[in-house]
Amino acid sequence: MRSARTAAAAFMVAAVAMTAAGCADVQGDDSSLVGVAMPTTTLLRWVDDGEDVQEQLENLGYDVDLRYAENDVATQVQQVGEMIDEGADLLIVGAIDGTALKDQLARAAAADIPVVSYDRLIRDTPDIAYYATFDNLAVGTMQGHSLARAVGLEDAEGNKIEGAGPFTLELFAGSPDDNNATVFYEGAMSVLDPYISAGDLVVTSGEKDFATIATEGWDSAKSGERMAALLTEHYAGGKRPDAVLAPNDGIAISVIEAIRSHGAPAGVVVTGQDAELASVKSIVAGEQTSTIYKNTQLLAEVAVSMGHALLSGREPETNDLTSYDNGVKVVPTMLLAPQLVTQDNLERVLVESGAFTAEEIR
Ligand code: BGC
């Protein structure tokens, strides 16, 4: 999968590099070391993120220390500490727990090491310089509209179809320690809540608030267990909800599996995020309804460009100076655009763009 992504996105990435870095031929100082901390290898997206960031930094002449922490907060805290101790000149951090890195980042600041927050906002610290991410609120609203449209409550323009419904729904959210999870939830609920209030969507279990529906560590084993329990308790006799809001593909696949094991008929609307290969195949097969494609190679490019600018004494490019308050300051941010993927546009968005080959997704 990665080779297809890499080859086809190369041109686009080079183009962004030229713009965002100011000039493509500025090389990193030979002695400069960049510490790259990524959360986990359990989702393919993070494997790609880490490798792309590393490759692009090395192309600019930097040495790179890339570490994954397998969703263990203490491990990541230790890894970041070691990067500081070994003399990193820059840190690019995809945090596991958005608040746990505070002390290490204070040490980084004391040593004049700038920090770029990668994909997830690091919270409660003044010691991050910039944030590179996707428009996370838009991810959530896209998921909400995708669900509403697929059950038949909305037309393609997002307008309510009067007289449709009511439809049953269950809700899942991501990890409470990941700032993104709250933003995805807010985005999705901004679309779904009015339908719930109007009785067009009915959350059969009544489980709706973020804390109740969150999935610790984005752990799909946990979401699978919760879905199985919901089905047993509220959908006896092989029944199933009409729709499930799943915040990412790992959770979506676990939900679909639980519905299958429950012996319920197919045809449940299930959202997702990340365009992980298993979910892309599931959409092709008519199981999962949608995913959100986030071109993480471009995200890597933005983060690398930000870091390179900081180490070269230039100001990184941003496009959002208001949305991401981390509890201490509003962090200057570069937001990239996510794309909704359904059966209707999958070929164009994922195959024609070169993210996947036609063979990979069948
Ligand atoms: C990312 C998602 C990912 C999730 C679980 C979020 O912070 O934005 O793309 O699915 O973490 O790793």
Coordinates of C-alpha atoms and ligand atoms in Angstrom, one line a residue:
M1 CA 0.0 0.0 0.0
R2 CA 2.7 2.4 1.0
S3 CA 4.6 2.1 -2.2
A4 CA 1.5 3.2 -4.2
R5 CA 0.9 6.1 -1.9
T6 CA 4.5 7.1 -2.0
A7 CA 5.0 7.0 -5.8
A8 CA 1.8 8.8 -6.8
A9 CA 1.9 11.5 -4.1
A10 CA 5.5 12.3 -4.8
F11 CA 4.8 15.1 -7.2
M12 CA 2.3 16.7 -5.0
V13 CA 4.5 16.5 -2.0
A14 CA 7.4 18.0 -3.8
A15 CA 5.2 20.9 -4.9
V16 CA 4.1 21.5 -1.3
A17 CA 7.7 21.3 -0.1
M18 CA 8.8 24.0 -2.5
T19 CA 6.0 26.3 -1.3
A20 CA 5.9 25.5 2.4
A21 CA 9.7 25.3 2.9
G22 CA 10.2 28.5 0.9
C23 CA 12.9 27.0 -1.2
A24 CA 13.4 23.3 -1.7
D25 CA 17.2 23.3 -1.8
V26 CA 17.8 24.6 1.7
Q27 CA 19.4 21.7 3.4
G28 CA 19.3 20.9 7.1
D29 CA 22.5 21.4 9.0
D30 CA 24.5 18.1 8.9
S31 CA 24.6 17.9 12.7
S32 CA 20.9 18.6 13.2
L33 CA 18.9 15.8 14.8
V34 CA 15.1 15.7 14.8
G35 CA 13.2 13.5 17.3
V36 CA 10.0 12.1 15.9
A37 CA 7.6 10.6 18.4
M38 CA 4.6 8.7 17.0
P39 CA 1.8 7.0 19.0
T40 CA 1.5 3.5 17.7
T41 CA 2.1 1.1 14.8
T42 CA -1.3 -0.6 15.3
L43 CA -3.0 1.6 12.7
L44 CA -1.2 1.7 9.3
R45 CA -1.7 5.5 9.1
W46 CA 0.8 6.1 11.9
V47 CA 3.3 3.8 10.3
D48 CA 3.1 5.8 7.1
D49 CA 3.2 9.1 9.0
G50 CA 6.4 8.2 10.8
E51 CA 8.1 6.8 7.7
D52 CA 7.1 9.8 5.6
V53 CA 8.3 12.3 8.2
Q54 CA 11.6 10.5 8.5
E55 CA 12.1 10.2 4.8
Q56 CA 11.3 13.9 4.1
L57 CA 13.6 15.0 7.0
E58 CA 16.4 12.9 5.7
N59 CA 16.0 14.3 2.2
L60 CA 16.6 17.7 3.8
G61 CA 19.8 16.4 5.4
Y62 CA 18.6 15.9 9.0
D63 CA 19.4 12.9 11.2
V64 CA 16.2 11.4 12.6
D65 CA 15.3 9.5 15.7
L66 CA 11.9 8.0 15.0
R67 CA 10.1 6.2 17.8
Y68 CA 6.7 4.6 18.3
A69 CA 5.3 4.1 21.8
E70 CA 2.5 1.5 21.1
N71 CA -0.1 3.7 22.8
D72 CA 1.7 3.6 26.1
V73 CA 1.8 7.0 27.6
A74 CA 4.8 6.4 30.0
T75 CA 6.8 4.9 27.1
Q76 CA 6.2 8.0 25.0
V77 CA 7.1 10.4 27.9
Q78 CA 10.4 8.4 28.3
Q79 CA 11.1 8.5 24.5
V80 CA 10.7 12.2 24.3
G81 CA 12.9 12.6 27.3
E82 CA 15.6 10.6 25.7
M83 CA 15.4 12.6 22.5
I84 CA 16.0 15.8 24.5
D85 CA 18.9 14.1 26.4
E86 CA 20.5 13.0 23.1
G87 CA 20.5 16.6 21.9
A88 CA 17.6 16.8 19.5
D89 CA 17.4 20.2 17.8
L90 CA 13.7 19.8 17.0
L91 CA 10.8 17.5 18.1
I92 CA 7.8 16.4 16.0
V93 CA 5.3 14.8 18.3
G94 CA 2.2 12.8 17.6
A95 CA 1.0 12.6 21.3
I96 CA -0.7 9.7 22.9
D97 CA -2.0 11.6 25.9
G98 CA -2.4 15.2 25.0
T99 CA -1.5 16.4 28.5
A100 CA 1.2 14.0 29.6
L101 CA 4.2 15.6 27.9
K102 CA 4.1 18.9 29.7
D103 CA 7.2 18.4 31.9
Q104 CA 9.3 17.0 29.1
L105 CA 8.3 19.8 26.9
A106 CA 9.3 22.3 29.6
R107 CA 12.8 20.7 29.5
A108 CA 12.7 21.0 25.7
A109 CA 11.9 24.7 25.9
A110 CA 14.7 25.3 28.4
A111 CA 17.0 23.7 25.9
D112 CA 15.6 25.9 23.1
I113 CA 14.2 22.8 21.2
P114 CA 11.1 23.8 19.2
V115 CA 8.2 21.4 19.2
V116 CA 5.8 20.8 16.4
S117 CA 2.5 19.1 17.5
Y118 CA 1.7 16.4 14.9
D119 CA -2.0 15.6 14.1
R120 CA -3.0 15.7 17.7
L121 CA -2.9 18.9 19.8
I122 CA -0.6 18.7 22.8
R123 CA -2.4 20.4 25.7
D124 CA -1.7 22.4 28.8
T125 CA 1.7 23.6 27.9
P126 CA 3.1 26.8 26.5
D127 CA 6.0 24.8 25.0
I128 CA 4.8 23.9 21.6
A129 CA 5.5 26.2 18.7
Y130 CA 3.2 25.0 15.9
Y131 CA 0.5 22.5 15.1
A132 CA 0.0 20.6 11.9
T133 CA -3.2 18.7 11.4
F134 CA -6.3 18.1 9.4
D135 CA -9.5 20.1 9.9
N136 CA -10.7 17.8 12.7
L137 CA -14.1 19.5 13.1
A138 CA -14.7 19.0 9.4
V139 CA -13.9 15.3 9.8
G140 CA -16.7 15.1 12.4
T141 CA -19.3 17.0 10.4
M142 CA -18.5 14.9 7.3
Q143 CA -19.1 11.8 9.4
G144 CA -22.4 13.2 10.7
H145 CA -23.6 14.2 7.2
S146 CA -22.5 10.9 5.8
L147 CA -24.5 9.0 8.4
A148 CA -27.6 11.2 8.0
R149 CA -27.4 10.9 4.2
A150 CA -26.9 7.2 4.2
V151 CA -29.9 6.4 6.4
G152 CA -32.1 8.7 4.2
L153 CA -32.5 11.7 6.5
E154 CA -30.6 14.1 4.3
D155 CA -30.1 14.9 0.6
A156 CA -26.7 15.2 -1.0
E157 CA -26.7 18.9 -0.1
G158 CA -27.1 18.2 3.6
N159 CA -30.8 19.3 3.6
K160 CA -33.2 17.4 5.8
I161 CA -35.7 15.1 4.0
E162 CA -39.0 15.6 5.7
G163 CA -40.9 12.6 6.8
A164 CA -38.0 10.2 6.8
G165 CA -37.2 8.1 9.9
P166 CA -37.1 7.6 12.7
F167 CA -33.9 5.6 12.5
T168 CA -32.0 3.9 15.4
L169 CA -28.5 4.9 16.1
E170 CA -25.6 4.0 18.4
L171 CA -22.6 6.3 19.0
F172 CA -18.9 5.8 19.5
A173 CA -16.1 8.3 20.2
G174 CA -12.3 8.1 20.2
S175 CA -9.9 8.2 23.2
P176 CA -10.6 10.8 25.9
D177 CA -6.9 11.7 26.2
D178 CA -6.7 12.6 22.4
N179 CA -7.9 16.1 21.8
N180 CA -8.9 15.2 18.3
A181 CA -11.5 12.7 19.6
T182 CA -13.5 15.5 21.3
V183 CA -13.3 17.6 18.2
F184 CA -14.5 14.8 15.9
Y185 CA -17.4 14.2 18.4
E186 CA -18.3 17.9 18.4
G187 CA -18.3 18.0 14.7
A188 CA -20.5 14.9 14.3
M189 CA -22.9 15.9 17.0
S190 CA -23.4 19.3 15.5
V191 CA -25.1 17.4 12.6
L192 CA -26.7 14.5 14.5
D193 CA -27.9 16.3 17.7
P194 CA -30.7 18.2 16.0
Y195 CA -32.0 15.0 14.5
I196 CA -31.8 13.3 17.8
S197 CA -33.7 16.2 19.5
A198 CA -36.4 16.0 16.8
G199 CA -36.8 12.3 17.2
D200 CA -35.6 11.5 13.7
L201 CA -32.6 9.6 15.1
V202 CA -33.1 7.5 18.2
V203 CA -30.2 6.4 20.3
T204 CA -31.7 3.2 21.6
S205 CA -29.2 2.7 24.4
G206 CA -29.5 6.3 25.5
E207 CA -25.7 6.4 25.6
K208 CA -24.8 9.7 24.0
D209 CA -22.4 11.8 26.1
F210 CA -18.7 11.8 25.2
A211 CA -17.4 10.2 28.4
T212 CA -19.9 7.2 28.1
I213 CA -19.2 6.5 24.4
A214 CA -15.5 7.2 24.4
T215 CA -13.0 4.4 23.5
E216 CA -10.0 4.4 25.7
G217 CA -6.8 4.3 23.7
W218 CA -8.8 4.1 20.5
D219 CA -8.7 0.4 21.3
S220 CA -10.9 -1.5 18.8
A221 CA -11.1 -4.5 21.1
K222 CA -12.9 -2.3 23.6
S223 CA -15.2 -0.8 21.0
G224 CA -16.0 -4.3 19.7
E225 CA -16.9 -5.4 23.2
R226 CA -19.1 -2.3 23.8
M227 CA -20.9 -2.9 20.5
A228 CA -21.5 -6.6 21.4
A229 CA -22.9 -5.5 24.8
L230 CA -25.2 -2.9 23.3
L231 CA -26.5 -5.5 20.8
T232 CA -27.2 -8.0 23.6
E233 CA -28.9 -5.5 25.8
H234 CA -30.9 -3.4 23.4
Y235 CA -31.2 -5.4 20.1
A236 CA -32.3 -8.8 21.2
G237 CA -33.4 -11.4 18.6
G238 CA -30.8 -10.5 16.0
K239 CA -32.0 -6.9 15.6
R240 CA -29.5 -4.1 15.0
P241 CA -29.4 -0.3 14.8
D242 CA -29.9 1.4 11.5
A243 CA -26.6 3.4 12.0
V244 CA -23.5 3.6 14.0
L245 CA -21.3 6.6 14.3
A246 CA -17.7 5.2 14.4
P247 CA -15.0 7.8 14.7
N248 CA -12.3 5.9 12.9
D249 CA -11.8 2.8 10.8
G250 CA -10.4 0.6 13.5
I251 CA -13.6 1.1 15.5
A252 CA -15.8 0.8 12.4
I253 CA -14.3 -2.7 11.6
S254 CA -14.9 -3.8 15.2
V255 CA -18.5 -2.6 15.1
I256 CA -19.2 -4.4 11.9
E257 CA -17.6 -7.6 13.2
A258 CA -19.8 -7.4 16.4
I259 CA -22.9 -6.9 14.3
R260 CA -22.0 -9.9 12.2
S261 CA -21.4 -12.0 15.2
H262 CA -24.8 -10.9 16.6
G263 CA -26.4 -12.6 13.6
A264 CA -28.0 -9.3 12.5
P265 CA -28.7 -8.6 8.8
A266 CA -26.1 -6.5 7.0
G267 CA -26.9 -2.9 5.8
V268 CA -26.1 -1.0 9.0
V269 CA -24.7 2.5 8.2
V270 CA -21.2 2.7 9.7
T271 CA -18.9 5.7 9.4
G272 CA -15.1 5.7 9.7
Q273 CA -11.9 7.6 9.2
D274 CA -8.4 7.1 7.9
A275 CA -9.0 5.1 4.7
E276 CA -7.2 2.1 6.3
L277 CA -7.0 -0.7 3.8
A278 CA -9.4 -3.1 5.7
S279 CA -12.1 -0.3 5.6
V280 CA -11.5 0.6 2.0
K281 CA -12.1 -3.1 1.2
S282 CA -15.2 -3.1 3.4
I283 CA -16.6 -0.1 1.6
V284 CA -16.0 -1.8 -1.7
A285 CA -17.7 -4.9 -0.4
G286 CA -20.8 -2.8 0.7
E287 CA -20.3 -3.1 4.4
Q288 CA -18.7 0.0 5.9
T289 CA -20.5 3.1 4.5
S290 CA -17.8 5.7 4.5
T291 CA -14.4 6.7 5.6
I292 CA -12.4 9.9 5.7
Y293 CA -9.3 10.1 3.6
K294 CA -6.5 12.2 5.1
N295 CA -3.4 12.4 3.0
T296 CA -0.9 11.9 5.7
Q297 CA 2.0 12.3 3.3
L298 CA 0.9 15.9 3.0
L299 CA 0.6 16.2 6.7
A300 CA 4.1 14.9 7.1
E301 CA 5.2 17.5 4.5
V302 CA 3.6 20.3 6.4
A303 CA 5.1 19.3 9.7
V304 CA 8.6 18.8 8.2
S305 CA 8.3 22.2 6.5
M306 CA 7.3 23.8 9.8
G307 CA 10.3 22.2 11.6
H308 CA 12.7 23.1 8.8
A309 CA 11.5 26.7 8.8
L310 CA 12.0 26.9 12.6
L311 CA 15.5 25.5 12.3
S312 CA 16.3 27.9 9.5
G313 CA 15.1 31.0 11.3
R314 CA 12.0 31.4 9.1
E315 CA 8.4 31.6 10.1
P316 CA 6.3 28.5 9.3
E317 CA 3.3 28.9 7.1
T318 CA -0.1 28.6 8.9
N319 CA -3.7 29.0 8.0
D320 CA -5.5 28.9 11.3
L321 CA -4.6 31.2 14.2
T322 CA -7.8 30.9 16.2
S323 CA -9.2 27.3 16.5
Y324 CA -6.7 25.4 18.6
D325 CA -6.5 26.7 22.1
N326 CA -4.5 24.1 24.1
G327 CA -5.5 25.4 27.5
V328 CA -2.5 27.7 27.7
K329 CA -2.3 29.4 24.3
V330 CA -3.9 29.4 20.9
V331 CA -1.4 27.4 18.8
P332 CA -0.7 28.6 15.3
T333 CA -1.9 25.8 13.0
M334 CA -1.8 24.5 9.5
L335 CA -5.0 22.7 8.7
L336 CA -5.3 20.3 5.8
A337 CA -8.6 19.3 4.1
P338 CA -10.0 15.8 4.8
Q339 CA -12.1 14.1 2.1
L340 CA -15.2 11.9 2.6
V341 CA -15.0 8.6 0.8
T342 CA -18.0 6.4 -0.1
Q343 CA -18.6 3.8 -2.8
D344 CA -19.5 6.6 -5.1
N345 CA -16.2 8.4 -5.1
L346 CA -13.8 5.8 -3.9
E347 CA -12.3 5.1 -7.3
R348 CA -11.6 8.8 -7.9
V349 CA -10.4 9.8 -4.4
L350 CA -8.3 6.7 -3.5
V351 CA -7.4 5.0 -6.8
E352 CA -7.0 7.7 -9.3
S353 CA -5.1 9.8 -6.8
G354 CA -2.7 6.8 -6.4
A355 CA -3.4 6.3 -2.7
F356 CA -4.1 2.7 -3.5
T357 CA -3.9 0.5 -6.6
A358 CA -7.0 -1.1 -8.0
E359 CA -5.6 -4.5 -7.0
E360 CA -4.9 -3.5 -3.4
I361 CA -8.5 -2.6 -2.6
R362 CA -10.4 -5.6 -4.2
Ligands
BGC1 C1 -6.2 10.6 14.4 C2 -7.0 9.6 13.6 C3 -6.8 8.2 14.2 C4 -6.9 8.2 15.7 C5 -6.5 6.8 16.3 C6 -6.6 10.5 15.8 O1 -5.9 11.4 16.6 O2 -6.5 11.9 13.9 O3 -6.6 9.6 12.3 O4 -7.7 7.3 13.6 O5 -6.2 9.2 16.3 O6 -5.2 6.6 16.1

